């Protein structure tokens, strides 16, 4: 079960001590730690390459441009996109979704149209659609989930109609861990004539991704949740759709020609990349994706699934502990509460034992509303976690129960 243990050494921060105890980092759904090769990629860029891209003829500018475009090809390969033109670098998942909500909304949504999302979306895949629907006079329809945390596909089928323009759902829920049936969701949306955006923020690091096999129009993820830096992410879009969408932000890099009267825009992907990009971040993201591929996503998935089973069994045996999100198809997330113990108290006391977990609503307030709770404690796994981490968490929960007399 601990067969990926050798990779722990790649992550220097895991050697940290917290309050005199070895760090047990179980907040990976919020952000993952970075391997040395990603840290080195950022440093090396500023030591040996720093220059603006696409604008200079000089050596460093060409080197920076080549490194950035190399990272685009790595991202293309990682997602199995058809072309690097389909890979747009953004600030992250939130930025990617806002781009599509704005551009698709401007170009293709009219009063009376409908957008479908789900009750288990991260606020990033909720609020941009609410705002867009308000702006365009469209209606937002929401697929509910059952108490296990599985989407009500019967209600989804009822929501779909000739009025549906776009369906936006997460592949994996960040607060429940549910792996959603995205293939089926995409096929049904296409049958209704709608396009689909998949929020892959919690799937790309755990499940092999093939956007051509999925056949979604848009797919997005954040670099920092897949062992890369913060402030960088990817929006994949089918070329035919990216070609049709109006630009989101305007400025340098995204223009073909500007005259006083009129501007024409760059070709893809630059039409959607206004301004100087996060060059170091892009290069380091490429490094992170290469790292994950070298470990192997199927091996990571197998390892994390074994750990998830192990943790679920041990935690379920704790008296008074309830797990939220018990779908048969889950990955890497265990949200829980213990009777009589506020999630903040649990999180704070675990922290004092060196265990980092997340507490609160996890930017999914509608999920919390579903269960009539304020928040949960969330432990989330990555490739470097092991059974010792889970044992420390479980011992910690039992200790918190003793301390609080529950
Ligand atoms: N979507 C999901 C499913 C997430 O888990 C998150 C972050 O937790 C986001 C979107 C937003 O990602 P970011 O803050 O990196 O833009």
CSV table of N, CA, C and O in Angstrom, one decimal, residues 96-142:
chain,number,residue,atom,x,y,z
A,96,UNK,N,-10.3,30.1,-15.7
A,96,UNK,CA,-10.7,29.3,-16.9
A,96,UNK,C,-12.3,29.4,-17.0
A,96,UNK,O,-12.8,29.6,-18.1
A,97,UNK,N,-12.9,29.1,-15.9
A,97,UNK,CA,-14.4,29.0,-15.9
A,97,UNK,C,-15.0,30.4,-16.2
A,97,UNK,O,-15.9,30.6,-17.0
A,98,UNK,N,-14.4,31.4,-15.6
A,98,UNK,CA,-14.8,32.8,-15.8
A,98,UNK,C,-14.7,33.2,-17.3
A,98,UNK,O,-15.5,33.9,-17.9
A,99,UNK,N,-13.6,32.7,-17.9
A,99,UNK,CA,-13.3,33.0,-19.3
A,99,UNK,C,-14.5,32.4,-20.2
A,99,UNK,O,-15.1,33.1,-21.0
A,100,UNK,N,-14.8,31.1,-19.9
A,100,UNK,CA,-15.8,30.5,-20.7
A,100,UNK,C,-17.2,31.1,-20.4
A,100,UNK,O,-18.0,31.4,-21.3
A,101,UNK,N,-17.5,31.4,-19.1
A,101,UNK,CA,-18.8,31.9,-18.7
A,101,UNK,C,-19.0,33.3,-19.4
A,101,UNK,O,-20.0,33.6,-19.9
A,102,UNK,N,-17.9,34.1,-19.5
A,102,UNK,CA,-18.0,35.4,-20.1
A,102,UNK,C,-18.1,35.2,-21.7
A,102,UNK,O,-19.1,35.7,-22.3
A,103,UNK,N,-17.1,34.6,-22.3
A,103,UNK,CA,-17.1,34.5,-23.7
A,103,UNK,C,-18.2,33.7,-24.3
A,103,UNK,O,-18.9,34.2,-25.3
A,104,UNK,N,-18.5,32.6,-23.7
A,104,UNK,CA,-19.6,31.8,-24.2
A,104,UNK,C,-20.9,32.6,-24.0
A,104,UNK,O,-21.8,32.6,-24.9
A,105,UNK,N,-21.0,33.2,-22.9
A,105,UNK,CA,-22.3,34.0,-22.6
A,105,UNK,C,-22.5,35.1,-23.6
A,105,UNK,O,-23.6,35.3,-24.1
A,106,UNK,N,-21.4,35.8,-23.9
A,106,UNK,CA,-21.5,36.9,-24.8
A,106,UNK,C,-21.9,36.5,-26.2
A,106,UNK,O,-22.7,37.1,-26.9
A,107,UNK,N,-21.3,35.3,-26.6
A,107,UNK,CA,-21.5,34.9,-28.0
A,107,UNK,C,-22.7,34.0,-28.2
A,107,UNK,O,-23.2,34.0,-29.3
A,108,UNK,N,-23.1,33.3,-27.2
A,108,UNK,CA,-24.0,32.2,-27.5
A,108,UNK,C,-25.2,32.0,-26.6
A,108,UNK,O,-26.0,31.1,-26.7
A,109,UNK,N,-25.4,32.9,-25.6
A,109,UNK,CA,-26.5,32.8,-24.6
A,109,UNK,C,-27.5,34.0,-24.8
A,109,UNK,O,-27.0,35.1,-24.8
A,110,UNK,N,-28.7,33.6,-24.9
A,110,UNK,CA,-29.8,34.6,-25.1
A,110,UNK,C,-30.9,34.5,-24.0
A,110,UNK,O,-31.0,33.4,-23.4
A,111,UNK,N,-31.7,35.5,-23.9
A,111,UNK,CA,-32.8,35.4,-22.9
A,111,UNK,C,-33.6,34.2,-23.1
A,111,UNK,O,-33.9,33.8,-24.2
A,112,UNK,N,-33.9,33.5,-22.0
A,112,UNK,CA,-34.7,32.2,-22.1
A,112,UNK,C,-33.9,31.0,-22.2
A,112,UNK,O,-34.4,29.9,-22.0
A,113,UNK,N,-32.6,31.1,-22.5
A,113,UNK,CA,-31.7,29.9,-22.6
A,113,UNK,C,-31.5,29.4,-21.2
A,113,UNK,O,-31.7,30.1,-20.2
A,114,UNK,N,-30.9,28.1,-21.2
A,114,UNK,CA,-30.7,27.5,-19.9
A,114,UNK,C,-29.3,27.0,-19.8
A,114,UNK,O,-28.7,26.5,-20.8
A,115,UNK,N,-28.7,27.1,-18.6
A,115,UNK,CA,-27.4,26.5,-18.3
A,115,UNK,C,-27.6,25.5,-17.1
A,115,UNK,O,-28.4,25.8,-16.2
A,116,UNK,N,-26.9,24.4,-17.2
A,116,UNK,CA,-27.1,23.4,-16.2
A,116,UNK,C,-25.8,23.2,-15.4
A,116,UNK,O,-24.7,23.0,-16.1
A,117,UNK,N,-25.8,23.3,-14.1
A,117,UNK,CA,-24.7,22.9,-13.3
A,117,UNK,C,-25.2,21.9,-12.2
A,117,UNK,O,-26.3,21.4,-12.3
A,118,UNK,N,-24.3,21.6,-11.2
A,118,UNK,CA,-24.8,20.6,-10.2
A,118,UNK,C,-24.7,21.3,-8.8
A,118,UNK,O,-24.0,22.3,-8.6
A,119,UNK,N,-25.4,20.6,-7.9
A,119,UNK,CA,-25.5,21.1,-6.5
A,119,UNK,C,-24.1,20.9,-5.8
A,119,UNK,O,-23.9,21.5,-4.8
A,120,UNK,N,-23.3,20.1,-6.4
A,120,UNK,CA,-22.0,19.8,-5.7
A,120,UNK,C,-20.8,20.6,-6.4
A,120,UNK,O,-19.7,20.3,-6.1
A,121,UNK,N,-21.1,21.7,-7.1
A,121,UNK,CA,-20.0,22.4,-7.7
A,121,UNK,C,-19.3,23.3,-6.7
A,121,UNK,O,-19.9,23.8,-5.8
A,122,UNK,N,-18.0,23.4,-6.9
A,122,UNK,CA,-17.2,24.5,-6.2
A,122,UNK,C,-17.8,25.8,-6.6
A,122,UNK,O,-18.3,26.0,-7.7
A,123,UNK,N,-17.7,26.8,-5.7
A,123,UNK,CA,-18.3,28.1,-6.0
A,123,UNK,C,-17.7,28.7,-7.3
A,123,UNK,O,-18.4,29.4,-8.0
A,124,UNK,N,-16.5,28.2,-7.7
A,124,UNK,CA,-15.9,28.7,-8.9
A,124,UNK,C,-16.7,28.2,-10.1
A,124,UNK,O,-16.6,28.8,-11.2
A,125,UNK,N,-17.4,27.1,-10.0
A,125,UNK,CA,-18.2,26.6,-11.1
A,125,UNK,C,-19.7,26.8,-10.8
A,125,UNK,O,-20.6,26.2,-11.4
A,126,UNK,N,-20.0,27.8,-10.0
A,126,UNK,CA,-21.4,28.1,-9.6
A,126,UNK,C,-21.6,29.5,-9.9
A,126,UNK,O,-22.5,29.9,-10.7
A,127,UNK,N,-20.8,30.4,-9.2
A,127,UNK,CA,-21.1,31.8,-9.3
A,127,UNK,C,-20.9,32.4,-10.7
A,127,UNK,O,-21.7,33.3,-11.1
A,128,UNK,N,-19.8,32.1,-11.4
A,128,UNK,CA,-19.7,32.6,-12.8
A,128,UNK,C,-21.0,32.4,-13.6
A,128,UNK,O,-21.3,33.3,-14.4
A,129,UNK,N,-21.6,31.2,-13.5
A,129,UNK,CA,-22.8,30.9,-14.3
A,129,UNK,C,-24.0,31.7,-13.8
A,129,UNK,O,-24.8,32.1,-14.5
A,130,UNK,N,-24.1,31.9,-12.4
A,130,UNK,CA,-25.2,32.7,-11.9
A,130,UNK,C,-25.1,34.1,-12.4
A,130,UNK,O,-26.1,34.7,-12.9
A,131,UNK,N,-23.9,34.7,-12.4
A,131,UNK,CA,-23.7,36.0,-12.9
A,131,UNK,C,-24.0,36.1,-14.4
A,131,UNK,O,-24.7,37.0,-14.9
A,132,UNK,N,-23.5,35.1,-15.1
A,132,UNK,CA,-23.7,35.1,-16.6
A,132,UNK,C,-25.2,35.0,-16.9
A,132,UNK,O,-25.8,35.8,-17.7
A,133,UNK,N,-25.9,34.2,-16.2
A,133,UNK,CA,-27.4,34.0,-16.4
A,133,UNK,C,-28.1,35.3,-16.1
A,133,UNK,O,-29.0,35.7,-16.8
A,134,UNK,N,-27.7,36.0,-15.0
A,134,UNK,CA,-28.3,37.3,-14.7
A,134,UNK,C,-28.1,38.3,-15.8
A,134,UNK,O,-29.0,39.0,-16.2
A,135,UNK,N,-26.8,38.3,-16.3
A,135,UNK,CA,-26.5,39.3,-17.4
A,135,UNK,C,-27.2,39.0,-18.6
A,135,UNK,O,-27.7,39.9,-19.3
A,136,UNK,N,-27.4,37.7,-19.0
A,136,UNK,CA,-28.0,37.4,-20.3
A,136,UNK,C,-29.5,37.0,-20.2
A,136,UNK,O,-30.1,36.7,-21.2
A,137,UNK,N,-30.1,37.1,-19.0
A,137,UNK,CA,-31.5,36.7,-18.9
A,137,UNK,C,-31.7,35.2,-19.1
A,137,UNK,O,-32.8,34.8,-19.6
A,138,UNK,N,-30.7,34.4,-18.8
A,138,UNK,CA,-30.9,33.0,-18.9
A,138,UNK,C,-31.2,32.4,-17.5
A,138,UNK,O,-31.2,33.1,-16.5
A,139,UNK,N,-31.6,31.1,-17.6
A,139,UNK,CA,-32.0,30.4,-16.3
A,139,UNK,C,-30.9,29.4,-15.9
A,139,UNK,O,-30.5,28.6,-16.8
A,140,UNK,N,-30.6,29.3,-14.7
A,140,UNK,CA,-29.6,28.3,-14.2
A,140,UNK,C,-30.4,27.1,-13.6
A,140,UNK,O,-31.2,27.3,-12.7
A,141,UNK,N,-30.1,25.9,-14.1
A,141,UNK,CA,-30.8,24.7,-13.5
A,141,UNK,C,-29.7,23.9,-12.8
A,141,UNK,O,-28.6,23.8,-13.3
A,142,UNK,N,-30.1,23.3,-11.7
A,142,UNK,CA,-29.1,22.7,-10.8
A,142,UNK,C,-29.5,21.2,-10.7
A,142,UNK,O,-30.6,20.8,-10.3
